[in-house]
Tab-separated table of C-alpha atoms in Angstrom:
chain	number	residue	atom	x	y	z
A	1	MET	CA	146.568	-6.243	58.291
A	2	ALA	CA	145.748	-4.161	61.497
A	3	ASN	CA	144.099	-0.900	61.056
A	4	GLU	CA	145.830	1.656	63.057
A	5	ILE	CA	143.949	4.679	61.726
A	6	LYS	CA	140.510	4.795	63.248
A	7	VAL	CA	137.104	5.522	61.614
A	8	ALA	CA	135.972	8.437	63.999
A	9	PRO	CA	138.872	10.690	62.976
A	10	MET	CA	138.228	9.985	59.339
A	11	HIS	CA	134.690	10.871	59.848
A	12	LYS	CA	135.727	14.119	61.324
A	13	LEU	CA	138.238	14.954	58.468
A	14	ILE	CA	135.486	14.425	55.847
A	15	LYS	CA	133.204	16.567	57.726
A	16	ARG	CA	136.000	19.133	58.137
A	17	ALA	CA	136.344	18.974	54.261
A	18	GLY	CA	132.727	20.411	54.155
A	19	ALA	CA	130.550	17.484	53.923
A	20	SER	CA	127.200	17.679	55.556
A	21	ARG	CA	126.825	13.915	55.706
A	22	VAL	CA	129.444	10.990	55.725
A	23	SER	CA	128.699	7.314	55.300
A	24	GLU	CA	130.333	5.049	57.595
A	25	GLU	CA	131.831	3.137	54.576
A	26	SER	CA	133.524	6.255	53.236
A	27	ALA	CA	135.213	7.002	56.558
A	28	ILE	CA	136.344	3.361	56.593
A	29	ALA	CA	137.649	3.844	52.899
A	30	LEU	CA	139.454	6.999	53.757
A	31	GLY	CA	141.180	5.401	56.792
A	32	LYS	CA	142.342	2.439	54.520
A	33	ALA	CA	143.677	4.813	51.809
A	34	LEU	CA	145.696	6.859	54.277
A	35	GLU	CA	146.904	3.792	56.111
A	36	GLU	CA	148.266	2.582	52.721
A	37	ILE	CA	149.904	5.861	52.068
A	38	GLY	CA	151.264	5.896	55.617
A	39	ILE	CA	152.991	2.769	55.377
A	40	LYS	CA	154.576	3.597	51.936
A	41	VAL	CA	155.685	7.039	53.282
A	42	ALA	CA	157.157	5.339	56.555
A	43	LYS	CA	159.114	2.623	54.332
A	44	GLU	CA	160.631	5.322	52.215
A	45	ALA	CA	161.597	7.302	55.597
A	46	LEU	CA	163.169	4.099	57.074
A	47	ASP	CA	165.295	3.760	53.946
A	48	PHE	CA	166.290	7.423	54.307
A	49	ALA	CA	167.094	6.894	58.043
A	50	ARG	CA	169.104	3.698	57.409
A	51	HIS	CA	170.868	5.633	54.547
A	52	ALA	CA	171.970	8.170	56.875
A	53	GLY	CA	173.411	5.336	59.257
A	54	ARG	CA	170.569	5.980	61.751
A	55	LYS	CA	168.438	3.378	63.579
A	56	THR	CA	165.901	6.192	64.584
A	57	VAL	CA	163.263	7.247	62.109
A	58	LYS	CA	163.260	11.212	62.365
A	59	ALA	CA	160.821	13.989	61.286
A	60	ARG	CA	163.147	14.782	58.457
A	61	ASP	CA	162.985	11.312	57.193
A	62	ILE	CA	159.428	11.400	57.161
A	63	GLU	CA	159.165	14.917	55.347
A	64	ILE	CA	161.496	13.964	52.393
A	65	ALA	CA	159.850	10.513	52.013
A	66	SER	CA	156.314	12.253	51.922
A	67	LYS	CA	157.734	14.664	49.433
A	68	LYS	CA	158.891	11.739	47.222
A	69	VAL	CA	155.753	9.550	47.710
A	70	LEU	CA	153.234	12.250	47.548
A	71	GLY	CA	155.109	14.374	44.758
A	72	ARG	CA	154.941	17.400	46.838
B	1	MET	CA	143.929	23.395	62.205
B	2	ALA	CA	142.821	20.737	64.666
B	3	ASN	CA	144.667	17.356	64.270
B	4	GLU	CA	142.133	14.577	64.018
B	5	ILE	CA	145.036	11.937	63.473
B	6	LYS	CA	146.767	11.148	66.691
B	7	VAL	CA	150.359	10.256	67.341
B	8	ALA	CA	150.351	7.076	68.691
B	9	PRO	CA	148.680	5.285	65.710
B	10	MET	CA	151.305	6.999	63.507
B	11	HIS	CA	154.153	5.631	65.733
B	12	LYS	CA	152.678	2.187	65.294
B	13	LEU	CA	152.432	2.556	61.537
B	14	ILE	CA	156.215	3.650	61.388
B	15	LYS	CA	156.954	0.558	63.408
B	16	ARG	CA	155.108	-1.773	61.147
B	17	ALA	CA	157.036	-0.385	58.154
B	18	GLY	CA	160.032	-2.110	59.956
B	19	ALA	CA	161.451	0.711	61.908
B	20	SER	CA	163.315	-0.377	65.199
B	21	ARG	CA	163.096	3.237	66.781
B	22	VAL	CA	160.689	6.003	65.854
B	23	SER	CA	161.118	9.666	67.119
B	24	GLU	CA	158.122	11.467	68.538
B	25	GLU	CA	158.648	14.173	65.832
B	26	SER	CA	158.483	11.690	63.115
B	27	ALA	CA	155.145	10.491	64.215
B	28	ILE	CA	153.855	13.926	64.462
B	29	ALA	CA	155.194	14.731	60.911
B	30	LEU	CA	153.357	11.596	59.482
B	31	GLY	CA	150.108	12.498	61.154
B	32	LYS	CA	150.538	15.984	59.598
B	33	ALA	CA	151.299	14.845	56.001
B	34	LEU	CA	148.426	12.257	56.169
B	35	GLU	CA	145.818	14.855	57.478
B	36	GLU	CA	146.661	17.146	54.708
B	37	ILE	CA	146.399	14.371	52.098
B	38	GLY	CA	143.054	13.156	53.890
B	39	ILE	CA	141.508	16.564	53.547
B	40	LYS	CA	142.695	16.838	50.140
B	41	VAL	CA	141.028	13.523	49.202
B	42	ALA	CA	137.832	14.287	51.143
B	43	LYS	CA	137.295	17.685	49.266
B	44	GLU	CA	137.560	15.834	46.031
B	45	ALA	CA	135.180	13.161	47.310
B	46	LEU	CA	132.724	15.876	48.243
B	47	ASP	CA	132.893	17.220	44.848
B	48	PHE	CA	132.160	13.759	43.267
B	49	ALA	CA	129.353	13.452	45.694
B	50	ARG	CA	127.965	16.824	44.718
B	51	HIS	CA	128.114	16.074	41.273
B	52	ALA	CA	126.202	12.983	41.615
B	53	GLY	CA	123.477	14.942	43.121
B	54	ARG	CA	124.156	13.318	46.803
B	55	LYS	CA	124.485	15.115	50.087
B	56	THR	CA	126.166	12.162	51.503
B	57	VAL	CA	129.844	11.271	50.874
B	58	LYS	CA	130.129	7.334	50.114
B	59	ALA	CA	132.921	5.005	49.871
B	60	ARG	CA	132.742	5.112	46.099
B	61	ASP	CA	133.482	8.989	46.265
B	62	ILE	CA	136.582	8.364	48.390
B	63	GLU	CA	137.864	5.648	46.217
B	64	ILE	CA	137.561	7.654	43.140
B	65	ALA	CA	138.947	10.759	44.794
B	66	SER	CA	142.061	8.889	46.183
B	67	LYS	CA	142.806	7.541	43.041
B	68	LYS	CA	142.856	11.015	41.563
B	69	VAL	CA	144.798	12.626	44.320
B	70	LEU	CA	147.265	10.026	44.946
B	71	GLY	CA	147.500	8.949	41.288
B	72	ARG	CA	146.791	5.284	41.984
């Protein structure tokens, strides 16, 4: 599986959360976790788009899918 | 809040989930959702690192934090 989410932005995210030091492996792990969630959300969003008779995934599909997947 | 997660990789993720067409707004929305989750996971991971007496966030912190936040 290709990694779309790169390590550098994950490093920055962990820093922004307040960490003073971030291991390379932790940035890789966060990217992997977010990528899995992202694919899950995108698949749900695609279902919503198809259900609405659209071929294009729209922001509202992602929003409803992320609420469902992430329980928000 | 700065956006660490860029739009292009989100576009690719949604495509990889099977979408034939992806609106720009949906890629932005997915990036925003993943960034929020990423920060949440990173904050939990930082708590675990501190609890273990470390200043460095390690992969195991991210793994335990993502299980907690994402309920996996």
